Structures are given as structure tokens and as C-alpha cells.
mmCIF file of C-alpha atoms in Angstrom:
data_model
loop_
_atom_site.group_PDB
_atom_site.id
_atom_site.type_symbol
_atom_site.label_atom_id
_atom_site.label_comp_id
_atom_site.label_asym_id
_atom_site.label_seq_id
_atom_site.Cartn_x
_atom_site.Cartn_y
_atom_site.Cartn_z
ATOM 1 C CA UNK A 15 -179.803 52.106 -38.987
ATOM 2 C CA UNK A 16 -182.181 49.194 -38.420
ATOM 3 C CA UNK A 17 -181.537 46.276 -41.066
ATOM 4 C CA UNK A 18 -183.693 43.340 -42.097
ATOM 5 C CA UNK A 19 -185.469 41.515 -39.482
ATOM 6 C CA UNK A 20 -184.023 43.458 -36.795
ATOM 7 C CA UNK A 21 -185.929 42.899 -33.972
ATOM 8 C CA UNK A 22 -183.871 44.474 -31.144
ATOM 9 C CA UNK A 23 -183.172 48.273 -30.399
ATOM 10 C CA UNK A 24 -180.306 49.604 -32.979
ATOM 11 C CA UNK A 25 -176.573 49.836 -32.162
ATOM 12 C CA UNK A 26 -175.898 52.659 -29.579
ATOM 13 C CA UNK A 27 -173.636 55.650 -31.301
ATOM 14 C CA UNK A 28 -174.418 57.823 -28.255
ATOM 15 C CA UNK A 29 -173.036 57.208 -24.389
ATOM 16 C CA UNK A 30 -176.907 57.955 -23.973
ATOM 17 C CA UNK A 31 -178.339 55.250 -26.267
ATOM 18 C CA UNK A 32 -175.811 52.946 -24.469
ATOM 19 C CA UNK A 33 -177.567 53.532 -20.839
ATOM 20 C CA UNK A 34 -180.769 53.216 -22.375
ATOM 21 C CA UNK A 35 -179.528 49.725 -24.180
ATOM 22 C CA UNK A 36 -178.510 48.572 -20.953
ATOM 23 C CA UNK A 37 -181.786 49.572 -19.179
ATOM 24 C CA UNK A 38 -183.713 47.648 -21.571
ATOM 25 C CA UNK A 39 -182.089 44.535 -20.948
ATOM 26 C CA UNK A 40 -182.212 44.842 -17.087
ATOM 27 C CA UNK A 41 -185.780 45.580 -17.346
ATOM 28 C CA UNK A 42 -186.379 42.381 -19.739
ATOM 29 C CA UNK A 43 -184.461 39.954 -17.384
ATOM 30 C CA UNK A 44 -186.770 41.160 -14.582
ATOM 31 C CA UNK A 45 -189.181 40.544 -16.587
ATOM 32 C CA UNK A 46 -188.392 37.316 -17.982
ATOM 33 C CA UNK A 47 -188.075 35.991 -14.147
ATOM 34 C CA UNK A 48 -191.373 36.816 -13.123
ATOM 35 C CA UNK A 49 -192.926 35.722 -16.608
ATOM 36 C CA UNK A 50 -191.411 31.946 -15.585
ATOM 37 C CA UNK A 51 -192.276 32.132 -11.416
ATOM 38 C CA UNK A 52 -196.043 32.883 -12.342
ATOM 39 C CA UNK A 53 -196.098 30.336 -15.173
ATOM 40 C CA UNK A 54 -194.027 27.832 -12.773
ATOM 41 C CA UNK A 55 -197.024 28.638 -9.694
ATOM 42 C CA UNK A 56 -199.779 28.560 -12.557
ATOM 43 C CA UNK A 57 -198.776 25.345 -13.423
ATOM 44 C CA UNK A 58 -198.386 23.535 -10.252
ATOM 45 C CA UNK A 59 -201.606 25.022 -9.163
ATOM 46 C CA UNK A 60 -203.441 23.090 -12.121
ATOM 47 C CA UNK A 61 -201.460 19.988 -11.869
ATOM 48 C CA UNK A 62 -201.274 19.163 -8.221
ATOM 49 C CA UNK A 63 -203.980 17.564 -5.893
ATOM 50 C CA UNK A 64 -202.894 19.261 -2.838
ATOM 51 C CA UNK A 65 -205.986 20.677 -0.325
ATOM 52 C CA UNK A 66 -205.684 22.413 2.846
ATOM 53 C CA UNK A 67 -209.534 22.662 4.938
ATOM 54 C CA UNK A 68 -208.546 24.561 7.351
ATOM 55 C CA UNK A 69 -205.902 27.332 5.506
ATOM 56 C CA UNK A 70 -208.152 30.349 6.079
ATOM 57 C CA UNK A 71 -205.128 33.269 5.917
ATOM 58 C CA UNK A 72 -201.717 33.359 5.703
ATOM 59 C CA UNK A 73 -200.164 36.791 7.132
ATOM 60 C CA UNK A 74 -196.401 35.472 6.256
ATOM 61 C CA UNK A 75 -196.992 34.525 2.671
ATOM 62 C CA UNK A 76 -199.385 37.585 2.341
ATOM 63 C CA UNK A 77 -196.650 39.991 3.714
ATOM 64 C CA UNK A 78 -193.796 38.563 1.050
ATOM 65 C CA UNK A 79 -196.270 39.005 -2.029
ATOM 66 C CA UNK A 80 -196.635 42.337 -1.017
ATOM 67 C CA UNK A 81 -193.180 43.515 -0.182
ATOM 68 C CA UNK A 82 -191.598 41.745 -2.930
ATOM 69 C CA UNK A 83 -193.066 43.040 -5.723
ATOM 70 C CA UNK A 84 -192.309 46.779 -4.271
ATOM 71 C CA UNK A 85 -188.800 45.780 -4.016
ATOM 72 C CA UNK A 86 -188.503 44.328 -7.790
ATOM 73 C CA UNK A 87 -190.369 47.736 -8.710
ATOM 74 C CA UNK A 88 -187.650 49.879 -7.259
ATOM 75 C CA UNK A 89 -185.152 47.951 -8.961
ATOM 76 C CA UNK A 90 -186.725 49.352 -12.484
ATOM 77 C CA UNK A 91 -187.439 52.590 -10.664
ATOM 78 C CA UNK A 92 -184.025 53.733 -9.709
ATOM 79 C CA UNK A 93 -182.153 53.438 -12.857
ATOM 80 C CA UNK A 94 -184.878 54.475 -14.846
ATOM 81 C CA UNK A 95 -185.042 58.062 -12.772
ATOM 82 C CA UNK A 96 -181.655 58.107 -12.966
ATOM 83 C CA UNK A 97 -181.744 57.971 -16.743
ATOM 84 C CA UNK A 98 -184.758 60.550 -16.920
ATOM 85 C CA UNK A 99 -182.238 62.950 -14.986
ATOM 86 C CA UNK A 100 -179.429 62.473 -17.030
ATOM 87 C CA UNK A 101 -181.748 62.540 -20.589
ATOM 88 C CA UNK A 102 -182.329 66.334 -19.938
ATOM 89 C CA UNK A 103 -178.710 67.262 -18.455
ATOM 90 C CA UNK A 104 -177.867 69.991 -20.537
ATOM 91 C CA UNK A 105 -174.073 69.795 -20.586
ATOM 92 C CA UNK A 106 -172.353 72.852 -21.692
ATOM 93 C CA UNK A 107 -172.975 72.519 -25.408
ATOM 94 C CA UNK A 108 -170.299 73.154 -28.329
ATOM 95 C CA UNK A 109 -172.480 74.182 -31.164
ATOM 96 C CA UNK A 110 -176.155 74.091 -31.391
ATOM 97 C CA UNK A 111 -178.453 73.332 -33.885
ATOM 98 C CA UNK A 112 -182.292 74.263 -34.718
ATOM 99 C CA UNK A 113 -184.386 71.765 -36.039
ATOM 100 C CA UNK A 114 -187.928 72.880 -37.539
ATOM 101 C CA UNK A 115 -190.431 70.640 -38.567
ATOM 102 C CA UNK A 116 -192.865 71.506 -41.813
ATOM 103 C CA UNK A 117 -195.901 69.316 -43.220
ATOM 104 C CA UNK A 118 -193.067 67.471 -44.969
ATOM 105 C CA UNK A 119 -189.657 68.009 -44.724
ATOM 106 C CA UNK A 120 -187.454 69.431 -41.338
ATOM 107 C CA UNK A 121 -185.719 73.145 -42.259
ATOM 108 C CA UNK A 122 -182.450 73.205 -40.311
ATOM 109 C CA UNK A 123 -180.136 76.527 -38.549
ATOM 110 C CA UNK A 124 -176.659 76.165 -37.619
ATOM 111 C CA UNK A 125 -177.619 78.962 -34.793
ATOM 112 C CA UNK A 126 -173.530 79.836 -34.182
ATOM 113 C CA UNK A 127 -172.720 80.749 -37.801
ATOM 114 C CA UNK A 128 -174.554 83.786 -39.496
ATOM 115 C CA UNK A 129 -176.925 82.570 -42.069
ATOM 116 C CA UNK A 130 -176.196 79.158 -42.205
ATOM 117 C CA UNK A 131 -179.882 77.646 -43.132
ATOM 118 C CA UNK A 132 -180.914 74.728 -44.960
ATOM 119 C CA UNK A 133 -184.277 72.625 -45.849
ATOM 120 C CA UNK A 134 -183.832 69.261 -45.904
ATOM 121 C CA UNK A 135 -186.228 66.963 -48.129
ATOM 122 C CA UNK A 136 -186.647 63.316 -48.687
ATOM 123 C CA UNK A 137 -184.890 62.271 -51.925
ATOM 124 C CA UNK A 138 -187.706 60.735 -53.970
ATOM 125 C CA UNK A 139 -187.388 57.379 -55.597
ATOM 126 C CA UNK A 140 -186.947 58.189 -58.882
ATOM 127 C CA UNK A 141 -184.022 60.172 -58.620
ATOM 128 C CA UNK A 142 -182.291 57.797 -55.821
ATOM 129 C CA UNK A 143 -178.431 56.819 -56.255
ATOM 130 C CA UNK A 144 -177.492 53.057 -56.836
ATOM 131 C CA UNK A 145 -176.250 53.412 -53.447
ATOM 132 C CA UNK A 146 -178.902 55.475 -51.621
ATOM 133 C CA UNK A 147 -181.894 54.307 -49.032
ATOM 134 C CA UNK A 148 -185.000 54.268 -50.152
ATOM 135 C CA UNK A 149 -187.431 56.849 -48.159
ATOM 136 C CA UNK A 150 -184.345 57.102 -46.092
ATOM 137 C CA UNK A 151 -181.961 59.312 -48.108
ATOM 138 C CA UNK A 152 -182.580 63.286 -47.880
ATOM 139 C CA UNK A 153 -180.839 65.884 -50.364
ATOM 140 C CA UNK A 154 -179.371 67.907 -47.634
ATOM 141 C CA UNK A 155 -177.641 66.193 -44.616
ATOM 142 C CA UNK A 156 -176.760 67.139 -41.140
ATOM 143 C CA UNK A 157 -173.221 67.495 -40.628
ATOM 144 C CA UNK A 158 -172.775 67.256 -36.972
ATOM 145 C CA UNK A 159 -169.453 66.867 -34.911
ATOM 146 C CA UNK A 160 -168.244 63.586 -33.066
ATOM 147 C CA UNK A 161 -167.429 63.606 -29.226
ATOM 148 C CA UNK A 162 -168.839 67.179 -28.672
ATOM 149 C CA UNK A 163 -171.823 68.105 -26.649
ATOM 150 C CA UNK A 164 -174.604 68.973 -29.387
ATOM 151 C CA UNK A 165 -177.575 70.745 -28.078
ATOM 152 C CA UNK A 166 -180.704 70.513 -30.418
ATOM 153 C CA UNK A 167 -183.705 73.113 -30.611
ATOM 154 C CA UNK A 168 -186.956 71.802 -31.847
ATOM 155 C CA UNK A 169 -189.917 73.251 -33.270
ATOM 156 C CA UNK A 170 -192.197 72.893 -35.807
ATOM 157 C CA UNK A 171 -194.211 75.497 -38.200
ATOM 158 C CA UNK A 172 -197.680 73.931 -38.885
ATOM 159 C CA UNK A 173 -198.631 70.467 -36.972
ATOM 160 C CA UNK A 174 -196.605 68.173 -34.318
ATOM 161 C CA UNK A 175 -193.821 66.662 -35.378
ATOM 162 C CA UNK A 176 -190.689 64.618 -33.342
ATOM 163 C CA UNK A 177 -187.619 64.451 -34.175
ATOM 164 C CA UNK A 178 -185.984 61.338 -33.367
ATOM 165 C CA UNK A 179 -182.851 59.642 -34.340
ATOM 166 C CA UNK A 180 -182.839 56.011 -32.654
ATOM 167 C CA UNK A 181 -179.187 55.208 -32.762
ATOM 168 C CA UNK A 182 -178.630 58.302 -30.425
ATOM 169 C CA UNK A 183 -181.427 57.587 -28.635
ATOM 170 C CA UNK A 184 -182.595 61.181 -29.076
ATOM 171 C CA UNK A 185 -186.603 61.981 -29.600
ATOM 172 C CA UNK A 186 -187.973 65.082 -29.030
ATOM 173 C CA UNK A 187 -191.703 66.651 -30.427
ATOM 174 C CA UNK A 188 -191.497 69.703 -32.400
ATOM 175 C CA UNK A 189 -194.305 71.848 -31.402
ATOM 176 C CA UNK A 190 -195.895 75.091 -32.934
ATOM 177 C CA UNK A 191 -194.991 78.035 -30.445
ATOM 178 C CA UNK A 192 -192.923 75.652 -28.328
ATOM 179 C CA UNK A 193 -188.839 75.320 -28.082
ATOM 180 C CA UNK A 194 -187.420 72.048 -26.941
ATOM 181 C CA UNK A 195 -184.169 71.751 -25.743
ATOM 182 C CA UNK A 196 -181.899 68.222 -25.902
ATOM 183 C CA UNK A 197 -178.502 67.394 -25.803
ATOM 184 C CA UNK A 198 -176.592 64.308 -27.289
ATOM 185 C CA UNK A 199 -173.166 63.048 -27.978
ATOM 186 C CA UNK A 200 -172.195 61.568 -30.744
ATOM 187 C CA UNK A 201 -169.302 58.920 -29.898
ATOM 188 C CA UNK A 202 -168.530 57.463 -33.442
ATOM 189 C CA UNK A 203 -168.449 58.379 -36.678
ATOM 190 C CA UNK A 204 -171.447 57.814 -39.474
ATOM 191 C CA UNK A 205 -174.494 57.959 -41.031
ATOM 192 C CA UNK A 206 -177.574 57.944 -38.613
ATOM 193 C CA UNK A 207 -181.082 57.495 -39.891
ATOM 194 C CA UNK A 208 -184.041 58.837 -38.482
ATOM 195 C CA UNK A 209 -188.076 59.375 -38.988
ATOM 196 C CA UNK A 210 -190.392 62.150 -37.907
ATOM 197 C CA UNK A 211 -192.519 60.253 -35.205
ATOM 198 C CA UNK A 212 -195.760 61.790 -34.930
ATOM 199 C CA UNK A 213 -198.249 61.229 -36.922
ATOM 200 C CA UNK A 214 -198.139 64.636 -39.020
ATOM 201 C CA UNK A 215 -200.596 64.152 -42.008
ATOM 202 C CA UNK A 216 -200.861 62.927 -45.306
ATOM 203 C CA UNK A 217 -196.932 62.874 -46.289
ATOM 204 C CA UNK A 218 -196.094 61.858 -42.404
ATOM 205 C CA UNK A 219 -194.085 59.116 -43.642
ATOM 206 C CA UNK A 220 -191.486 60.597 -46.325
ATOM 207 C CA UNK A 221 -189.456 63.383 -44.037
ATOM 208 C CA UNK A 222 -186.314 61.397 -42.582
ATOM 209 C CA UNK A 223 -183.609 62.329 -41.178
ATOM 210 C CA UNK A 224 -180.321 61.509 -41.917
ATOM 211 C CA UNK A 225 -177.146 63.122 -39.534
ATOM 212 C CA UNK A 226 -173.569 62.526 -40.803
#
């Protein structure tokens, strides 16, 4: 879960979450580069005294600018397709588990056992354990298994919702009339926090998520 003046993405618990760590960081060193070679050419274009009269075009330098760029862009493009593609892989799942969101709290079916169903509310302040998080904490967990594929079917009753759990890098929008499909691994054991994401009405804020 995020902690206090945590300003990066939170600690992968997913081999998904992992890729999509690493992506991040490749992306930002790109970034970072270009950020100091434009403020490097700003700068020397304000500070220097240099004049040509007679530079009218310049096919060579014209032809680099161009082709450059295009070859930095495929350098974010590749991996990040490659990630799309393996985000909706739907590996051959080992239980699954239905997710639906209501204006505010997520009702959840263990689809392979017979009448396994649960809602699952936020537990409110007042009646929070010494050792609970506060808008965090629900009454009824998920109980999910660790290093088995988990698929996930999302939808919602009433409004949009998303269900997203950061750690596992999983975030999927619960429609009404619509079933989403995702699958995630879990690779280590825990508890992992999550928040309805969509702006869902009045309450939008108090229907976590909490997988164990």
C-alpha cells in the first residue's frame, strides 16, 4: 500500500506490476535526456553571440531532427505494445472471481464454488481496530491464492465504477450491462489495498478494496 510521502508507483506484488515498474522508469530516463538536450540547446541559444547571414536551410540537420525523434518514439512504442499485449493475455485461469460494483461498496462471487457470495463494505471509523486503516479497511476481505493465474470479472449494478488494485497493477471499469475480463498473478503473500477509481457519486470515496 502507498505510505507517507510516497511519491513513486507502489511495490510490484504481481510479475505484471513489475513490467509496468520497469516501463516507467525507461520511459522517465528518455525523458529526462531530452528534458536536459533542449534545456542544454535553449540555453546556448540565449547565451551565445554566434550569427550566420547566409544559413538559409540545412537539409542534414533538418533530416536528424526528424528521424531522431521517430526513433526515440519507437523505443517507448515497442515495449509499451508489448505490455498492452501481455495486460489482456488471458492465461488459463485457476479460479475466477466476480467483482460487482454498487453506489458504495463492491459485492463479490467466488464463480467455482456454489453459493459462495459476499458484499464487501468499508469499515467506518468509529468501529475501526487499533490496528486497522482508516477508509482503507473493509469488513469482508478477498481471499485470493498466491502464484495462480486469477481471472477477474467486472461489472457494476448502477453507475461506473473501476476496480483497481495498484500493487498488482490491475484496473479495470465496472460497467452496467458490460463484463470485463483480467487476469493477474499474485507472486507474494499480503494485504493489497485498493480504491474504486471512477468517480461514482456522492460516497465515491469510501468503497476500497482490500485482497489478502
Amino acid at each position: 500500500m502507498a505510505t507517507w510521502a510516497n511519491l513513486g508507483l507502489q511495490d510490484s506484488s504481481s510479475p505484471l506490476m513489475e513490467q509496468l515498474n520497469f516501463f516507467h522508469d525507461h520511459t522517465l530516463l528518455i525523458l529526462t535526456m531530452i528534458t536536459i538536450l533542449v534545456g542544454y540547446i535553449m540555453g546556448m541559444l540565449m547565451f551565445n553571440k554566434f550569427t550566420n547571414r547566409y544559413l538559409l536551410h540545412g537539409q542534414t540537420i533538418e533530416i536528424i531532427w526528424t528521424v531522431l525523434p521517430a526513433i526515440i518514439l519507437m523505443f517507448i512504442a515497442f515495449p509499451s505494445l508489448r505490455l498492452l499485449y501481455l495486460m489482456d493475455e488471458i492465461n488459463t485461469p485457476s479460479i475466477t472471481l466476480k467483482s460487482v460494483g454498487h453506489q458504495w461498496y463492491w459485492s463479490y462471487e467466488y464463480s467455482d464454488f456454489l453459493n459462495l457470495e459476499f458484499d464487501s463494505y468499508m469499515v467506518p471509523t468509529n468501529e475501526l481496530e487499533t490496528n486497522g486503516f482508516r477508509l482503507l479497511d473493509v469488513d469482508n476481505r478477498v481471499v485470493l491464492p498466491m502464484n495462480n493465474q486469477i481471472r477477474i470479472l467486472v461489472t457494476a449494478t448502477d453507475v461506473l465504477h473501476s476496480w483497481t488494485v495498484p500493487s498488482l497493477g490491475v484496473k479495470v471499469d465496472a460497467i452496467p450491462g458490460r463484463l470485463n475480463q483480467l487476469n493477474f498473478l499474485i507472486n507474494r503473500p499480503g494485504l493489497f489495498f485498493g480504491q474504486c477509481s471512477e468517480i461514482c457519486g456522492a460516497n465515491h470515496s469510501f468503497m476500497p478494496i482490500v485482497i489478502e
